[in-house]
Amino acid sequence: DAKTTQPTSMDCAEGRAANLPCNHSTISGNEYVYWYRQIHSQGPQYIIHGLKNNETNEMASLIITEDRKSSTLILPHATLRDTAVYYCIVRSPFYNQGGKLIFGQGTELSVKP
Amino acid sequence: EAGVAQSPRYKIIEKRQSVAFWCNPISGHATLYWYQQILGQGPKLLIQFQNNGVVDDSQLPKDRFSAERLKGVDSTLKIQPAKLEDSAVYLCASSKWGDRATYEQYFGPGTRLTVT
């Protein structure tokens, strides 16, 4: 079963920051927080991941709370092409259960002009 | 670099028929995954290969589904006989394997199967 809770849907205005929350209150010390997104009719796309520290790459920023029980994915300047379902996943390392991804329902983000 | 390739992209069959899907992972990726995604749900892992060996097939309905990965590269997923509830998108993903705790999975475009 998925170990995360996300809102079912969110809206964001084009050009504004999109902040997608995720709760993972039962996360273990060696588990990572991963974010993927799935644009309609495409396979999921990796966005970013983190263990304890905040992370940033060319696509997004990931903010993890100090107790690691929740996180926020930030798309700094959302565009229409960011409209997708965003999945927050708590992932075990390879040496535990093969590091498999367990997808939940995700958050459907709609970026509006 | 080339992404994960899958074929066919679409397939329509009648129930009780058989079907096979093919996946070619990213070059050098030792780990290969097959997922099933039913409409409106997140992907569900069916089977995970590490080179030629199976790491996890706990969610694979083994009475009708089978998968193989010959020579540790390409993989095929077969359904025989198909049921109406097998209608879904079948996604293949691959990742590296090494001394890191985790590696990103890269997904193919998927095969949309409709069973009538």
mmCIF file with all atom_site columns, C-alpha atoms in Angstrom:
data_model
loop_
_atom_site.group_PDB
_atom_site.id
_atom_site.type_symbol
_atom_site.label_atom_id
_atom_site.label_alt_id
_atom_site.label_comp_id
_atom_site.label_asym_id
_atom_site.label_entity_id
_atom_site.label_seq_id
_atom_site.pdbx_PDB_ins_code
_atom_site.Cartn_x
_atom_site.Cartn_y
_atom_site.Cartn_z
_atom_site.occupancy
_atom_site.B_iso_or_equiv
_atom_site.pdbx_formal_charge
_atom_site.auth_seq_id
_atom_site.auth_comp_id
_atom_site.auth_asym_id
_atom_site.auth_atom_id
_atom_site.pdbx_PDB_model_num
ATOM 1   C CA . ASP A 1 1   ? 0.000   0.000   0.000   1.00 0.00 ? 1   ASP A CA 1
ATOM 2   C CA . ALA A 1 2   ? 1.057   3.564   -0.696  1.00 0.00 ? 2   ALA A CA 1
ATOM 3   C CA . LYS A 1 3   ? 2.585   5.274   2.327   1.00 0.00 ? 3   LYS A CA 1
ATOM 4   C CA . THR A 1 4   ? 1.721   8.821   1.277   1.00 0.00 ? 4   THR A CA 1
ATOM 5   C CA . THR A 1 5   ? -1.288  11.146  1.350   1.00 0.00 ? 5   THR A CA 1
ATOM 6   C CA . GLN A 1 6   ? -1.759  13.806  -1.313  1.00 0.00 ? 6   GLN A CA 1
ATOM 7   C CA . PRO A 1 7   ? -4.622  16.110  -2.270  1.00 0.00 ? 7   PRO A CA 1
ATOM 8   C CA . THR A 1 8   ? -6.641  14.721  -5.153  1.00 0.00 ? 8   THR A CA 1
ATOM 9   C CA . SER A 1 9   ? -6.412  17.851  -7.271  1.00 0.00 ? 9   SER A CA 1
ATOM 10  C CA . MET A 1 10  ? -4.974  21.369  -7.341  1.00 0.00 ? 10  MET A CA 1
ATOM 11  C CA . ASP A 1 11  ? -5.092  24.373  -9.621  1.00 0.00 ? 11  ASP A CA 1
ATOM 12  C CA . CYS A 1 12  ? -2.296  26.818  -10.333 1.00 0.00 ? 12  CYS A CA 1
ATOM 13  C CA . ALA A 1 13  ? -2.090  29.965  -12.449 1.00 0.00 ? 13  ALA A CA 1
ATOM 14  C CA . GLU A 1 14  ? 0.441   29.949  -15.255 1.00 0.00 ? 14  GLU A CA 1
ATOM 15  C CA . GLY A 1 15  ? 3.683   31.647  -14.231 1.00 0.00 ? 15  GLY A CA 1
ATOM 16  C CA . ARG A 1 16  ? 3.041   31.218  -10.529 1.00 0.00 ? 16  ARG A CA 1
ATOM 17  C CA . ALA A 1 17  ? 4.713   28.727  -8.230  1.00 0.00 ? 17  ALA A CA 1
ATOM 18  C CA . ALA A 1 18  ? 2.944   25.402  -7.767  1.00 0.00 ? 18  ALA A CA 1
ATOM 19  C CA . ASN A 1 19  ? 3.340   23.933  -4.281  1.00 0.00 ? 19  ASN A CA 1
ATOM 20  C CA . LEU A 1 20  ? 2.304   20.297  -4.028  1.00 0.00 ? 20  LEU A CA 1
ATOM 21  C CA . PRO A 1 21  ? 2.104   18.865  -0.488  1.00 0.00 ? 21  PRO A CA 1
ATOM 22  C CA . CYS A 1 22  ? 2.617   15.278  0.590   1.00 0.00 ? 22  CYS A CA 1
ATOM 23  C CA . ASN A 1 23  ? 2.230   13.608  3.966   1.00 0.00 ? 23  ASN A CA 1
ATOM 24  C CA . HIS A 1 24  ? 4.327   10.562  4.812   1.00 0.00 ? 24  HIS A CA 1
ATOM 25  C CA . SER A 1 25  ? 4.069   10.296  8.578   1.00 0.00 ? 25  SER A CA 1
ATOM 26  C CA . THR A 1 26  ? 5.219   6.651   8.752   1.00 0.00 ? 26  THR A CA 1
ATOM 27  C CA . ILE A 1 27  ? 8.408   7.106   6.744   1.00 0.00 ? 27  ILE A CA 1
ATOM 28  C CA . SER A 1 28  ? 11.424  5.135   8.004   1.00 0.00 ? 28  SER A CA 1
ATOM 29  C CA . GLY A 1 29  ? 14.905  6.512   8.453   1.00 0.00 ? 29  GLY A CA 1
ATOM 30  C CA . ASN A 1 30  ? 16.325  4.860   5.332   1.00 0.00 ? 30  ASN A CA 1
ATOM 31  C CA . GLU A 1 31  ? 13.391  5.620   3.019   1.00 0.00 ? 31  GLU A CA 1
ATOM 32  C CA . TYR A 1 32  ? 13.575  8.260   0.317   1.00 0.00 ? 32  TYR A CA 1
ATOM 33  C CA . VAL A 1 33  ? 10.911  10.692  -0.879  1.00 0.00 ? 33  VAL A CA 1
ATOM 34  C CA . TYR A 1 34  ? 10.532  10.486  -4.656  1.00 0.00 ? 34  TYR A CA 1
ATOM 35  C CA . TRP A 1 35  ? 8.399   12.579  -6.981  1.00 0.00 ? 35  TRP A CA 1
ATOM 36  C CA . TYR A 1 36  ? 7.236   11.525  -10.416 1.00 0.00 ? 36  TYR A CA 1
ATOM 37  C CA . ARG A 1 37  ? 4.713   13.080  -12.757 1.00 0.00 ? 37  ARG A CA 1
ATOM 38  C CA . GLN A 1 38  ? 2.602   11.625  -15.526 1.00 0.00 ? 38  GLN A CA 1
ATOM 39  C CA . ILE A 1 39  ? 1.391   13.751  -18.376 1.00 0.00 ? 39  ILE A CA 1
ATOM 40  C CA . HIS A 1 40  ? -1.692  12.421  -20.124 1.00 0.00 ? 40  HIS A CA 1
ATOM 41  C CA . SER A 1 41  ? -0.998  9.342   -22.293 1.00 0.00 ? 41  SER A CA 1
ATOM 42  C CA . GLN A 1 42  ? 2.688   9.243   -21.333 1.00 0.00 ? 42  GLN A CA 1
ATOM 43  C CA . GLY A 1 43  ? 4.741   7.150   -18.936 1.00 0.00 ? 43  GLY A CA 1
ATOM 44  C CA . PRO A 1 44  ? 5.690   8.594   -15.541 1.00 0.00 ? 44  PRO A CA 1
ATOM 45  C CA . GLN A 1 45  ? 8.631   10.999  -15.547 1.00 0.00 ? 45  GLN A CA 1
ATOM 46  C CA . TYR A 1 46  ? 11.155  11.293  -12.717 1.00 0.00 ? 46  TYR A CA 1
ATOM 47  C CA . ILE A 1 47  ? 11.281  14.767  -11.149 1.00 0.00 ? 47  ILE A CA 1
ATOM 48  C CA . ILE A 1 48  ? 13.367  14.758  -7.981  1.00 0.00 ? 48  ILE A CA 1
ATOM 49  C CA . HIS A 1 49  ? 14.110  12.821  -4.816  1.00 0.00 ? 49  HIS A CA 1
ATOM 50  C CA . GLY A 1 50  ? 15.569  13.409  -1.353  1.00 0.00 ? 50  GLY A CA 1
ATOM 51  C CA . LEU A 1 51  ? 16.377  11.717  1.920   1.00 0.00 ? 51  LEU A CA 1
ATOM 52  C CA . LYS A 1 52  ? 16.728  14.422  4.573   1.00 0.00 ? 52  LYS A CA 1
ATOM 53  C CA . ASN A 1 53  ? 17.950  17.604  2.927   1.00 0.00 ? 53  ASN A CA 1
ATOM 54  C CA . ASN A 1 54  ? 16.117  19.929  0.606   1.00 0.00 ? 54  ASN A CA 1
ATOM 55  C CA . GLU A 1 55  ? 16.944  19.336  -3.044  1.00 0.00 ? 55  GLU A CA 1
ATOM 56  C CA . THR A 1 56  ? 16.770  21.415  -6.203  1.00 0.00 ? 56  THR A CA 1
ATOM 57  C CA . ASN A 1 57  ? 17.262  20.564  -9.850  1.00 0.00 ? 57  ASN A CA 1
ATOM 58  C CA . GLU A 1 58  ? 16.337  22.115  -13.161 1.00 0.00 ? 58  GLU A CA 1
ATOM 59  C CA . MET A 1 59  ? 12.740  20.980  -12.874 1.00 0.00 ? 59  MET A CA 1
ATOM 60  C CA . ALA A 1 60  ? 11.751  21.551  -9.260  1.00 0.00 ? 60  ALA A CA 1
ATOM 61  C CA . SER A 1 61  ? 12.632  21.958  -5.609  1.00 0.00 ? 61  SER A CA 1
ATOM 62  C CA . LEU A 1 62  ? 11.856  19.468  -2.852  1.00 0.00 ? 62  LEU A CA 1
ATOM 63  C CA . ILE A 1 63  ? 11.371  20.695  0.696   1.00 0.00 ? 63  ILE A CA 1
ATOM 64  C CA . ILE A 1 64  ? 11.364  17.991  3.402   1.00 0.00 ? 64  ILE A CA 1
ATOM 65  C CA . THR A 1 65  ? 10.349  18.892  6.937   1.00 0.00 ? 65  THR A CA 1
ATOM 66  C CA . GLU A 1 66  ? 12.863  18.313  9.705   1.00 0.00 ? 66  GLU A CA 1
ATOM 67  C CA . ASP A 1 67  ? 10.868  15.395  11.136  1.00 0.00 ? 67  ASP A CA 1
ATOM 68  C CA . ARG A 1 68  ? 10.539  14.004  7.555   1.00 0.00 ? 68  ARG A CA 1
ATOM 69  C CA . LYS A 1 69  ? 6.818   13.434  8.014   1.00 0.00 ? 69  LYS A CA 1
ATOM 70  C CA . SER A 1 70  ? 5.856   15.668  5.110   1.00 0.00 ? 70  SER A CA 1
ATOM 71  C CA . SER A 1 71  ? 7.311   17.307  2.039   1.00 0.00 ? 71  SER A CA 1
ATOM 72  C CA . THR A 1 72  ? 6.449   19.856  -0.635  1.00 0.00 ? 72  THR A CA 1
ATOM 73  C CA . LEU A 1 73  ? 7.304   19.787  -4.314  1.00 0.00 ? 73  LEU A CA 1
ATOM 74  C CA . ILE A 1 74  ? 7.719   23.271  -5.753  1.00 0.00 ? 74  ILE A CA 1
ATOM 75  C CA . LEU A 1 75  ? 7.492   24.079  -9.445  1.00 0.00 ? 75  LEU A CA 1
ATOM 76  C CA . PRO A 1 76  ? 8.800   27.659  -9.386  1.00 0.00 ? 76  PRO A CA 1
ATOM 77  C CA . HIS A 1 77  ? 7.126   28.993  -12.542 1.00 0.00 ? 77  HIS A CA 1
ATOM 78  C CA . ALA A 1 78  ? 4.375   26.654  -13.666 1.00 0.00 ? 78  ALA A CA 1
ATOM 79  C CA . THR A 1 79  ? 3.546   26.425  -17.373 1.00 0.00 ? 79  THR A CA 1
ATOM 80  C CA . LEU A 1 80  ? 0.644   24.777  -19.182 1.00 0.00 ? 80  LEU A CA 1
ATOM 81  C CA . ARG A 1 81  ? 2.977   21.855  -19.939 1.00 0.00 ? 81  ARG A CA 1
ATOM 82  C CA . ASP A 1 82  ? 3.227   21.130  -16.216 1.00 0.00 ? 82  ASP A CA 1
ATOM 83  C CA . THR A 1 83  ? -0.400  19.975  -16.184 1.00 0.00 ? 83  THR A CA 1
ATOM 84  C CA . ALA A 1 84  ? -0.118  16.355  -15.042 1.00 0.00 ? 84  ALA A CA 1
ATOM 85  C CA . VAL A 1 85  ? -0.678  13.897  -12.206 1.00 0.00 ? 85  VAL A CA 1
ATOM 86  C CA . TYR A 1 86  ? 2.078   14.236  -9.605  1.00 0.00 ? 86  TYR A CA 1
ATOM 87  C CA . TYR A 1 87  ? 2.994   11.226  -7.497  1.00 0.00 ? 87  TYR A CA 1
ATOM 88  C CA . CYS A 1 88  ? 4.774   11.436  -4.144  1.00 0.00 ? 88  CYS A CA 1
ATOM 89  C CA . ILE A 1 89  ? 6.364   8.084   -3.297  1.00 0.00 ? 89  ILE A CA 1
ATOM 90  C CA . VAL A 1 90  ? 8.199   6.811   -0.244  1.00 0.00 ? 90  VAL A CA 1
ATOM 91  C CA . ARG A 1 91  ? 10.807  4.430   -1.564  1.00 0.00 ? 91  ARG A CA 1
ATOM 92  C CA . SER A 1 92  ? 12.965  1.861   0.192   1.00 0.00 ? 92  SER A CA 1
ATOM 93  C CA . PRO A 1 93  ? 16.598  1.495   -0.880  1.00 0.00 ? 93  PRO A CA 1
ATOM 94  C CA . PHE A 1 94  ? 17.570  -1.347  -3.211  1.00 0.00 ? 94  PHE A CA 1
ATOM 95  C CA . TYR A 1 95  ? 18.732  -3.601  -0.419  1.00 0.00 ? 95  TYR A CA 1
ATOM 96  C CA . ASN A 1 96  ? 15.198  -3.555  1.000   1.00 0.00 ? 96  ASN A CA 1
ATOM 97  C CA . GLN A 1 97  ? 12.436  -4.887  -1.260  1.00 0.00 ? 97  GLN A CA 1
ATOM 98  C CA . GLY A 1 98  ? 14.440  -4.064  -4.359  1.00 0.00 ? 98  GLY A CA 1
ATOM 99  C CA . GLY A 1 99  ? 13.712  -0.373  -4.077  1.00 0.00 ? 99  GLY A CA 1
ATOM 100 C CA . LYS A 1 100 ? 10.333  -0.690  -5.754  1.00 0.00 ? 100 LYS A CA 1
ATOM 101 C CA . LEU A 1 101 ? 8.072   2.295   -6.394  1.00 0.00 ? 101 LEU A CA 1
ATOM 102 C CA . ILE A 1 102 ? 4.574   2.050   -4.911  1.00 0.00 ? 102 ILE A CA 1
ATOM 103 C CA . PHE A 1 103 ? 2.322   4.597   -6.592  1.00 0.00 ? 103 PHE A CA 1
ATOM 104 C CA . GLY A 1 104 ? -0.750  6.071   -4.925  1.00 0.00 ? 104 GLY A CA 1
ATOM 105 C CA . GLN A 1 105 ? -3.473  8.146   -6.554  1.00 0.00 ? 105 GLN A CA 1
ATOM 106 C CA . GLY A 1 106 ? -1.345  11.268  -6.897  1.00 0.00 ? 106 GLY A CA 1
ATOM 107 C CA . THR A 1 107 ? -2.380  14.914  -7.239  1.00 0.00 ? 107 THR A CA 1
ATOM 108 C CA . GLU A 1 108 ? -3.875  16.088  -10.504 1.00 0.00 ? 108 GLU A CA 1
ATOM 109 C CA . LEU A 1 109 ? -2.371  19.542  -11.116 1.00 0.00 ? 109 LEU A CA 1
ATOM 110 C CA . SER A 1 110 ? -4.118  21.814  -13.593 1.00 0.00 ? 110 SER A CA 1
ATOM 111 C CA . VAL A 1 111 ? -2.166  24.874  -14.698 1.00 0.00 ? 111 VAL A CA 1
ATOM 112 C CA . LYS A 1 112 ? -4.532  27.502  -16.039 1.00 0.00 ? 112 LYS A CA 1
ATOM 113 C CA . PRO A 1 113 ? -3.758  30.492  -18.286 1.00 0.00 ? 113 PRO A CA 1
ATOM 114 C CA . GLU B 2 1   ? 20.472  8.762   -24.995 1.00 0.00 ? 1   GLU B CA 1
ATOM 115 C CA . ALA B 2 2   ? 17.549  6.731   -26.287 1.00 0.00 ? 2   ALA B CA 1
ATOM 116 C CA . GLY B 2 3   ? 14.700  6.118   -23.863 1.00 0.00 ? 3   GLY B CA 1
ATOM 117 C CA . VAL B 2 4   ? 12.811  2.962   -22.982 1.00 0.00 ? 4   VAL B CA 1
ATOM 118 C CA . ALA B 2 5   ? 11.118  1.544   -26.070 1.00 0.00 ? 5   ALA B CA 1
ATOM 119 C CA . GLN B 2 6   ? 7.877   -0.417  -26.004 1.00 0.00 ? 6   GLN B CA 1
ATOM 120 C CA . SER B 2 7   ? 5.767   -2.057  -28.652 1.00 0.00 ? 7   SER B CA 1
ATOM 121 C CA . PRO B 2 8   ? 3.060   -2.211  -29.689 1.00 0.00 ? 8   PRO B CA 1
ATOM 122 C CA . ARG B 2 9   ? 1.604   1.101   -28.490 1.00 0.00 ? 9   ARG B CA 1
ATOM 123 C CA . TYR B 2 10  ? -1.973  -0.134  -28.752 1.00 0.00 ? 10  TYR B CA 1
ATOM 124 C CA . LYS B 2 11  ? -3.564  -3.576  -28.827 1.00 0.00 ? 11  LYS B CA 1
ATOM 125 C CA . ILE B 2 12  ? -7.178  -4.721  -28.946 1.00 0.00 ? 12  ILE B CA 1
ATOM 126 C CA . ILE B 2 13  ? -7.982  -8.383  -28.353 1.00 0.00 ? 13  ILE B CA 1
ATOM 127 C CA . GLU B 2 14  ? -10.946 -10.495 -27.372 1.00 0.00 ? 14  GLU B CA 1
ATOM 128 C CA . LYS B 2 15  ? -11.146 -12.170 -23.994 1.00 0.00 ? 15  LYS B CA 1
ATOM 129 C CA . ARG B 2 16  ? -9.444  -15.555 -23.783 1.00 0.00 ? 16  ARG B CA 1
ATOM 130 C CA . GLN B 2 17  ? -6.964  -14.567 -26.508 1.00 0.00 ? 17  GLN B CA 1
ATOM 131 C CA . SER B 2 18  ? -3.257  -14.178 -25.797 1.00 0.00 ? 18  SER B CA 1
ATOM 132 C CA . VAL B 2 19  ? -1.079  -11.086 -26.178 1.00 0.00 ? 19  VAL B CA 1
ATOM 133 C CA . ALA B 2 20  ? 2.576   -10.185 -25.764 1.00 0.00 ? 20  ALA B CA 1
ATOM 134 C CA . PHE B 2 21  ? 4.313   -6.884  -25.093 1.00 0.00 ? 21  PHE B CA 1
ATOM 135 C CA . TRP B 2 22  ? 7.942   -6.063  -25.771 1.00 0.00 ? 22  TRP B CA 1
ATOM 136 C CA . CYS B 2 23  ? 10.312  -3.726  -23.954 1.00 0.00 ? 23  CYS B CA 1
ATOM 137 C CA . ASN B 2 24  ? 13.834  -2.546  -24.751 1.00 0.00 ? 24  ASN B CA 1
ATOM 138 C CA . PRO B 2 25  ? 15.381  -0.747  -21.767 1.00 0.00 ? 25  PRO B CA 1
ATOM 139 C CA . ILE B 2 26  ? 17.917  2.066   -21.768 1.00 0.00 ? 26  ILE B CA 1
ATOM 140 C CA . SER B 2 27  ? 21.360  0.744   -22.680 1.00 0.00 ? 27  SER B CA 1
ATOM 141 C CA . GLY B 2 28  ? 23.328  -0.307  -19.615 1.00 0.00 ? 28  GLY B CA 1
ATOM 142 C CA . HIS B 2 29  ? 20.351  -0.456  -17.284 1.00 0.00 ? 29  HIS B CA 1
ATOM 143 C CA . ALA B 2 30  ? 20.475  -3.723  -15.351 1.00 0.00 ? 30  ALA B CA 1
ATOM 144 C CA . THR B 2 31  ? 17.077  -3.442  -13.693 1.00 0.00 ? 31  THR B CA 1
ATOM 145 C CA . LEU B 2 32  ? 13.811  -3.719  -15.616 1.00 0.00 ? 32  LEU B CA 1
ATOM 146 C CA . TYR B 2 33  ? 10.258  -3.333  -14.337 1.00 0.00 ? 33  TYR B CA 1
ATOM 147 C CA . TRP B 2 34  ? 6.793   -4.056  -15.703 1.00 0.00 ? 34  TRP B CA 1
ATOM 148 C CA . TYR B 2 35  ? 3.849   -2.085  -14.329 1.00 0.00 ? 35  TYR B CA 1
ATOM 149 C CA . GLN B 2 36  ? 0.098   -2.294  -14.918 1.00 0.00 ? 36  GLN B CA 1
ATOM 150 C CA . GLN B 2 37  ? -1.891  0.962   -14.832 1.00 0.00 ? 37  GLN B CA 1
ATOM 151 C CA . ILE B 2 38  ? -5.655  0.699   -14.766 1.00 0.00 ? 38  ILE B CA 1
ATOM 152 C CA . LEU B 2 39  ? -7.541  3.833   -15.799 1.00 0.00 ? 39  LEU B CA 1
ATOM 153 C CA . GLY B 2 40  ? -7.691  6.358   -12.967 1.00 0.00 ? 40  GLY B CA 1
ATOM 154 C CA . GLN B 2 41  ? -5.119  4.574   -10.801 1.00 0.00 ? 41  GLN B CA 1
ATOM 155 C CA . GLY B 2 42  ? -1.384  4.817   -10.268 1.00 0.00 ? 42  GLY B CA 1
ATOM 156 C CA . PRO B 2 43  ? 0.907   2.205   -11.819 1.00 0.00 ? 43  PRO B CA 1
ATOM 157 C CA . LYS B 2 44  ? 1.211   -1.116  -9.998  1.00 0.00 ? 44  LYS B CA 1
ATOM 158 C CA . LEU B 2 45  ? 4.427   -3.125  -10.144 1.00 0.00 ? 45  LEU B CA 1
ATOM 159 C CA . LEU B 2 46  ? 3.968   -6.564  -11.705 1.00 0.00 ? 46  LEU B CA 1
ATOM 160 C CA . ILE B 2 47  ? 7.541   -7.829  -11.880 1.00 0.00 ? 47  ILE B CA 1
ATOM 161 C CA . GLN B 2 48  ? 11.105  -6.595  -11.386 1.00 0.00 ? 48  GLN B CA 1
ATOM 162 C CA . PHE B 2 49  ? 14.172  -8.112  -13.055 1.00 0.00 ? 49  PHE B CA 1
ATOM 163 C CA . GLN B 2 50  ? 17.779  -7.682  -12.031 1.00 0.00 ? 50  GLN B CA 1
ATOM 164 C CA . ASN B 2 51  ? 19.712  -8.707  -15.169 1.00 0.00 ? 51  ASN B CA 1
ATOM 165 C CA . ASN B 2 52  ? 18.162  -12.123 -15.979 1.00 0.00 ? 52  ASN B CA 1
ATOM 166 C CA . GLY B 2 53  ? 16.841  -12.862 -12.503 1.00 0.00 ? 53  GLY B CA 1
ATOM 167 C CA . VAL B 2 54  ? 13.494  -12.007 -10.922 1.00 0.00 ? 54  VAL B CA 1
ATOM 168 C CA . VAL B 2 55  ? 13.707  -9.738  -7.857  1.00 0.00 ? 55  VAL B CA 1
ATOM 169 C CA . ASP B 2 56  ? 9.991   -9.347  -7.175  1.00 0.00 ? 56  ASP B CA 1
ATOM 170 C CA . ASP B 2 57  ? 6.972   -10.928 -8.870  1.00 0.00 ? 57  ASP B CA 1
ATOM 171 C CA . SER B 2 58  ? 4.638   -10.920 -5.886  1.00 0.00 ? 58  SER B CA 1
ATOM 172 C CA . GLN B 2 59  ? 1.942   -8.933  -7.732  1.00 0.00 ? 59  GLN B CA 1
ATOM 173 C CA . LEU B 2 60  ? 2.107   -10.908 -10.989 1.00 0.00 ? 60  LEU B CA 1
ATOM 174 C CA . PRO B 2 61  ? -0.997  -13.093 -11.603 1.00 0.00 ? 61  PRO B CA 1
ATOM 175 C CA . LYS B 2 62  ? 1.051   -16.143 -12.461 1.00 0.00 ? 62  LYS B CA 1
ATOM 176 C CA . ASP B 2 63  ? -1.876  -18.229 -13.661 1.00 0.00 ? 63  ASP B CA 1
ATOM 177 C CA . ARG B 2 64  ? -2.166  -16.011 -16.741 1.00 0.00 ? 64  ARG B CA 1
ATOM 178 C CA . PHE B 2 65  ? 0.778   -13.604 -16.822 1.00 0.00 ? 65  PHE B CA 1
ATOM 179 C CA . SER B 2 66  ? 4.365   -14.501 -17.606 1.00 0.00 ? 66  SER B CA 1
ATOM 180 C CA . ALA B 2 67  ? 7.476   -12.446 -18.234 1.00 0.00 ? 67  ALA B CA 1
ATOM 181 C CA . GLU B 2 68  ? 11.007  -13.142 -19.304 1.00 0.00 ? 68  GLU B CA 1
ATOM 182 C CA . ARG B 2 69  ? 14.180  -11.199 -19.833 1.00 0.00 ? 69  ARG B CA 1
ATOM 183 C CA . LEU B 2 70  ? 16.575  -13.078 -22.029 1.00 0.00 ? 70  LEU B CA 1
ATOM 184 C CA . LYS B 2 71  ? 20.265  -12.119 -21.986 1.00 0.00 ? 71  LYS B CA 1
ATOM 185 C CA . GLY B 2 72  ? 19.513  -9.401  -19.453 1.00 0.00 ? 72  GLY B CA 1
ATOM 186 C CA . VAL B 2 73  ? 18.376  -6.867  -22.044 1.00 0.00 ? 73  VAL B CA 1
ATOM 187 C CA . ASP B 2 74  ? 14.972  -6.996  -23.788 1.00 0.00 ? 74  ASP B CA 1
ATOM 188 C CA . SER B 2 75  ? 11.909  -8.298  -22.012 1.00 0.00 ? 75  SER B CA 1
ATOM 189 C CA . THR B 2 76  ? 8.495   -9.631  -22.980 1.00 0.00 ? 76  THR B CA 1
ATOM 190 C CA . LEU B 2 77  ? 5.317   -9.738  -20.914 1.00 0.00 ? 77  LEU B CA 1
ATOM 191 C CA . LYS B 2 78  ? 2.625   -12.202 -21.956 1.00 0.00 ? 78  LYS B CA 1
ATOM 192 C CA . ILE B 2 79  ? -0.997  -12.638 -20.974 1.00 0.00 ? 79  ILE B CA 1
ATOM 193 C CA . GLN B 2 80  ? -2.723  -15.926 -21.746 1.00 0.00 ? 80  GLN B CA 1
ATOM 194 C CA . PRO B 2 81  ? -5.705  -16.061 -21.633 1.00 0.00 ? 81  PRO B CA 1
ATOM 195 C CA . ALA B 2 82  ? -6.728  -12.412 -21.308 1.00 0.00 ? 82  ALA B CA 1
ATOM 196 C CA . LYS B 2 83  ? -9.669  -11.285 -19.185 1.00 0.00 ? 83  LYS B CA 1
ATOM 197 C CA . LEU B 2 84  ? -11.726 -8.124  -19.418 1.00 0.00 ? 84  LEU B CA 1
ATOM 198 C CA . GLU B 2 85  ? -10.087 -6.807  -16.229 1.00 0.00 ? 85  GLU B CA 1
ATOM 199 C CA . ASP B 2 86  ? -6.670  -6.923  -17.910 1.00 0.00 ? 86  ASP B CA 1
ATOM 200 C CA . SER B 2 87  ? -7.601  -3.821  -19.910 1.00 0.00 ? 87  SER B CA 1
ATOM 201 C CA . ALA B 2 88  ? -4.943  -1.327  -18.840 1.00 0.00 ? 88  ALA B CA 1
ATOM 202 C CA . VAL B 2 89  ? -1.747  0.414   -19.864 1.00 0.00 ? 89  VAL B CA 1
ATOM 203 C CA . TYR B 2 90  ? 1.337   -1.768  -19.440 1.00 0.00 ? 90  TYR B CA 1
ATOM 204 C CA . LEU B 2 91  ? 4.414   0.267   -18.645 1.00 0.00 ? 91  LEU B CA 1
ATOM 205 C CA . CYS B 2 92  ? 8.024   -0.822  -18.807 1.00 0.00 ? 92  CYS B CA 1
ATOM 206 C CA . ALA B 2 93  ? 10.723  0.985   -16.845 1.00 0.00 ? 93  ALA B CA 1
ATOM 207 C CA . SER B 2 94  ? 14.460  0.546   -16.368 1.00 0.00 ? 94  SER B CA 1
ATOM 208 C CA . SER B 2 95  ? 17.141  1.784   -14.017 1.00 0.00 ? 95  SER B CA 1
ATOM 209 C CA . LYS B 2 96  ? 20.834  1.437   -13.335 1.00 0.00 ? 96  LYS B CA 1
ATOM 210 C CA . TRP B 2 97  ? 22.222  -0.843  -10.655 1.00 0.00 ? 97  TRP B CA 1
ATOM 211 C CA . GLY B 2 98  ? 25.240  -0.018  -8.569  1.00 0.00 ? 98  GLY B CA 1
ATOM 212 C CA . ASP B 2 99  ? 26.493  1.078   -5.190  1.00 0.00 ? 99  ASP B CA 1
ATOM 213 C CA . ARG B 2 100 ? 23.942  3.831   -4.648  1.00 0.00 ? 100 ARG B CA 1
ATOM 214 C CA . ALA B 2 101 ? 20.935  3.091   -2.448  1.00 0.00 ? 101 ALA B CA 1
ATOM 215 C CA . THR B 2 102 ? 18.477  4.045   -5.168  1.00 0.00 ? 102 THR B CA 1
ATOM 216 C CA . TYR B 2 103 ? 18.460  4.887   -8.843  1.00 0.00 ? 103 TYR B CA 1
ATOM 217 C CA . GLU B 2 104 ? 15.823  6.712   -10.848 1.00 0.00 ? 104 GLU B CA 1
ATOM 218 C CA . GLN B 2 105 ? 13.456  4.630   -12.946 1.00 0.00 ? 105 GLN B CA 1
ATOM 219 C CA . TYR B 2 106 ? 12.848  5.727   -16.512 1.00 0.00 ? 106 TYR B CA 1
ATOM 220 C CA . PHE B 2 107 ? 9.537   4.755   -18.065 1.00 0.00 ? 107 PHE B CA 1
ATOM 221 C CA . GLY B 2 108 ? 8.540   3.915   -21.604 1.00 0.00 ? 108 GLY B CA 1
ATOM 222 C CA . PRO B 2 109 ? 5.378   5.256   -23.273 1.00 0.00 ? 109 PRO B CA 1
ATOM 223 C CA . GLY B 2 110 ? 3.369   2.151   -22.419 1.00 0.00 ? 110 GLY B CA 1
ATOM 224 C CA . THR B 2 111 ? 1.132   -0.259  -24.324 1.00 0.00 ? 111 THR B CA 1
ATOM 225 C CA . ARG B 2 112 ? -2.596  0.357   -24.060 1.00 0.00 ? 112 ARG B CA 1
ATOM 226 C CA . LEU B 2 113 ? -4.431  -2.983  -24.005 1.00 0.00 ? 113 LEU B CA 1
ATOM 227 C CA . THR B 2 114 ? -8.171  -3.227  -24.541 1.00 0.00 ? 114 THR B CA 1
ATOM 228 C CA . VAL B 2 115 ? -9.829  -6.594  -23.952 1.00 0.00 ? 115 VAL B CA 1
ATOM 229 C CA . THR B 2 116 ? -13.331 -6.898  -25.423 1.00 0.00 ? 116 THR B CA 1
#
